[in-house]
Short mmCIF file of C-alpha atoms in Angstrom, two decimals:
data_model
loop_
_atom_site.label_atom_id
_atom_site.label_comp_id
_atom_site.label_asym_id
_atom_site.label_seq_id
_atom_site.Cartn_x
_atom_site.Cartn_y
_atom_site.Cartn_z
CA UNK A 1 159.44 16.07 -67.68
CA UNK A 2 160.52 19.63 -68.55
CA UNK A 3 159.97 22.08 -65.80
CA UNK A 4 158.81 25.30 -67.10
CA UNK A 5 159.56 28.38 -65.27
CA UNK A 6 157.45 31.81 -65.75
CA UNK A 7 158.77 35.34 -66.08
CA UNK A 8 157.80 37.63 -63.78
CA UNK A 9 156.81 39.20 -66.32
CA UNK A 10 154.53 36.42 -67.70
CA UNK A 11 153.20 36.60 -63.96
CA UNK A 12 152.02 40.10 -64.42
CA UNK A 13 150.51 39.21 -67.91
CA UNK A 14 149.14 36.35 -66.05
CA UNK A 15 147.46 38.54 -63.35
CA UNK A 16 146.39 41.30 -66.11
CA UNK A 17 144.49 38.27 -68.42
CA UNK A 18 142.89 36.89 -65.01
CA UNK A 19 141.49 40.05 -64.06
CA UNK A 20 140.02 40.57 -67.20
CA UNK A 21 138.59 37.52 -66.92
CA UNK A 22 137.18 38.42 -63.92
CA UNK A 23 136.12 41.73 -65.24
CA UNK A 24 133.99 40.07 -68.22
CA UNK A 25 132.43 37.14 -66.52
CA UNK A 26 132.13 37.82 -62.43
CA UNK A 27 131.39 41.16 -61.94
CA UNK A 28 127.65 41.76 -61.55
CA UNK A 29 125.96 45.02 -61.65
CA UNK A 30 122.40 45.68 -61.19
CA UNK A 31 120.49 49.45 -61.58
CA UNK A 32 116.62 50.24 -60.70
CA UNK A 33 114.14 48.92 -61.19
CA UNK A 34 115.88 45.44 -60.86
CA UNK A 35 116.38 44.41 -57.11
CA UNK A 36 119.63 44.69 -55.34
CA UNK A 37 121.74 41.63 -54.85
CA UNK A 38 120.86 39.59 -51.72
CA UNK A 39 124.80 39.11 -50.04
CA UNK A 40 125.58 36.51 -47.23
CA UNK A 41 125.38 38.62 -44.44
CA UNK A 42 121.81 39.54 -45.25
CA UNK A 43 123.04 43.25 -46.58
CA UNK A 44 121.84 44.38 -50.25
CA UNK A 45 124.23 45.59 -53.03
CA UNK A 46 124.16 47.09 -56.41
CA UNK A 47 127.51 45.03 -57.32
CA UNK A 48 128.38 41.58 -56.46
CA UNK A 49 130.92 39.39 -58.13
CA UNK A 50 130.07 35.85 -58.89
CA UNK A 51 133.05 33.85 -58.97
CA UNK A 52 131.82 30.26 -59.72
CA UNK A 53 131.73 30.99 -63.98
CA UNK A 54 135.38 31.95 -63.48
CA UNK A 55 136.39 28.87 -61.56
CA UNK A 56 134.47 26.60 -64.02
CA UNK A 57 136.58 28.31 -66.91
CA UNK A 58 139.51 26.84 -68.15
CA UNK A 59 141.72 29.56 -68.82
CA UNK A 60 140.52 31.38 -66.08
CA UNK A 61 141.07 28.34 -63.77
CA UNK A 62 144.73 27.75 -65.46
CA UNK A 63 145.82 30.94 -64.67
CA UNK A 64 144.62 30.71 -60.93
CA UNK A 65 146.56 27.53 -60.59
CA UNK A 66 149.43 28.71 -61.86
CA UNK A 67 149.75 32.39 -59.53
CA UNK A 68 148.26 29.99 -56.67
CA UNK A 69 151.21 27.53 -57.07
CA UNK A 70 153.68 29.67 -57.98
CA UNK A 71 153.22 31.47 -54.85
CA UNK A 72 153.05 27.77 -52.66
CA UNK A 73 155.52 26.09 -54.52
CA UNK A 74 158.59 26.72 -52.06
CA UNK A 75 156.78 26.46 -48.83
CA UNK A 76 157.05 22.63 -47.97
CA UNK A 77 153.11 22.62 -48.21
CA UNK A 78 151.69 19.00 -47.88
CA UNK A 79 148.18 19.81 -49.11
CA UNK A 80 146.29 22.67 -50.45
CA UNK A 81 142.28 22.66 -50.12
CA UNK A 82 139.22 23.76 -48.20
CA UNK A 83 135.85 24.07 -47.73
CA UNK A 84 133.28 22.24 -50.54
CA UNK A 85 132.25 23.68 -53.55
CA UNK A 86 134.42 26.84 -53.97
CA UNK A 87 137.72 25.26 -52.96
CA UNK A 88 137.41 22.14 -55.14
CA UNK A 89 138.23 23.10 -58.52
CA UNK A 90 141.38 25.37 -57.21
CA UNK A 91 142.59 22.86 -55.02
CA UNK A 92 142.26 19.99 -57.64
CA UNK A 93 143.66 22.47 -60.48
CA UNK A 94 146.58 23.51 -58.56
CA UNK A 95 147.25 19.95 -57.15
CA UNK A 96 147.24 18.56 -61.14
CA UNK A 97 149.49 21.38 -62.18
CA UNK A 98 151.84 20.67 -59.40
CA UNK A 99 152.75 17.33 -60.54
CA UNK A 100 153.07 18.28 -64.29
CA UNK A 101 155.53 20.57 -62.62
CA UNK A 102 157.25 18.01 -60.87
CA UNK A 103 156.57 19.47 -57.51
CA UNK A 104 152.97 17.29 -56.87
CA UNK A 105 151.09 19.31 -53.28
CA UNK A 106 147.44 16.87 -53.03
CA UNK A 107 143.80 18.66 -53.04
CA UNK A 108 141.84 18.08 -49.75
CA UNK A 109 138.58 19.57 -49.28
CA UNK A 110 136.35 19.84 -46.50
CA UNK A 111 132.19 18.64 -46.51
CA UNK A 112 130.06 21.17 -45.20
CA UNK A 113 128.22 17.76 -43.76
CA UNK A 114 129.58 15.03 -42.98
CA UNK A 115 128.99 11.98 -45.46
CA UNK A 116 126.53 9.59 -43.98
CA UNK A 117 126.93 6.82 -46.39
CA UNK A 118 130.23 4.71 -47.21
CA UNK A 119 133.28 6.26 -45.23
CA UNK A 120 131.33 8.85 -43.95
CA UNK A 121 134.50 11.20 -44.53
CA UNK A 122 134.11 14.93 -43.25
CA UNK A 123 137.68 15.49 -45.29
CA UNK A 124 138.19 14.23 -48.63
CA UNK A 125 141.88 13.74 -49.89
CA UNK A 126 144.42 12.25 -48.36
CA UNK A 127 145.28 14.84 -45.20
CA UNK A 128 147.50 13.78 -42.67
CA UNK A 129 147.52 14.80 -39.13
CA UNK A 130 149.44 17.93 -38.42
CA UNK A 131 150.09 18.43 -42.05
CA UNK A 132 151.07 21.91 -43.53
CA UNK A 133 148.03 22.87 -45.59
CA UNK A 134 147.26 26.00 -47.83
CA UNK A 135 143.64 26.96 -47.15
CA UNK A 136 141.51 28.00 -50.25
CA UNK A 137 138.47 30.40 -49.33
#
C-alpha cells in the first residue's frame, strides 16, 4: 500500500475547499418576516450553521477526515469517536482513511440511550478500558 503524504500546502487548499463547502451548504441565514432560528440553549438567531449536509457529503466528509487524521496521526491514539449521530460519520470516515493509510485508529461512538435489546451496548466499537481516545463533538 502506498502511503501518500500531503503538502502543507495541499493542507491549506484542503482547509480553503472545506470552508467553502461549509460556506455553500451549512451556513443558514434567515431575515424578517421569517422566524429566527430556535438554538439549543433556547436563544434565537438570525444565523445558524447546519452541519449535518456537510458531514453527509463526500468531499466535504473526505476532506474532514483527512485534516482530522492528519492532525491525530502521530499521537498513539487508540480510538477516535463520540457521541451518536454527529460523531459517527467523522469517526467512521477518519477510522477508514486511517487504514488506507496504513496507520488504522477504530471509530467508537457513544448512544445517547443505552440499547435495550441484544448487547444492550451504551459504546459501540471496540473501546478498551483506559484507552487514548480523540473525542469528536
Amino acid at each position: 500500500m502506498a502511503l501518500i503524504v500531503k503538502s502543507s500546502t495541499m493542507m491549506a487548499e484542503d482547509i480553503l475547499r472545506l470552508k467553502s463547502l461549509i460556506r455553500a451548504k451549512a451556513f443558514l441565514r434567515r431575515h424578517q418576516p421569517e422566524e429566527p432560528f430556535e438554538l439549543a440553549s433556547g436563544g434565537k438567531s438570525w444565523v445558524y450553521f447546519d452541519c449535518k449536509p456537510i458531514t453527509q457529503d463526500p468531499e466535504a466528509l473526505n476532506l474532514i477526515a483527512e485534516l482530522i487524521f492528519s492532525r491525530i496521526k502521530d499521537y498513539g491514539v487508540d480510538a477516535i469517536g463520540g457521541l451518536e449521530s454527529g460523531a459517527i460519520p467523522i469517526s467512521t470516515a477518519v477510522a477508514l482513511l486511517s487504514f488506507q493509510k496504513g496507520r488504522p485508529i477504530p471509530s467508537f461512538w457513544v448512544r445517547q440511550r443505552r440499547k435495550e435489546h441484544g448487547t444492550k451496548n451504551w459504546i459501540e466499537g471496540t473501546l478498551k478500558p483506559n484507552s487514548k481516545v480523540v473525542i469528536i463533538d
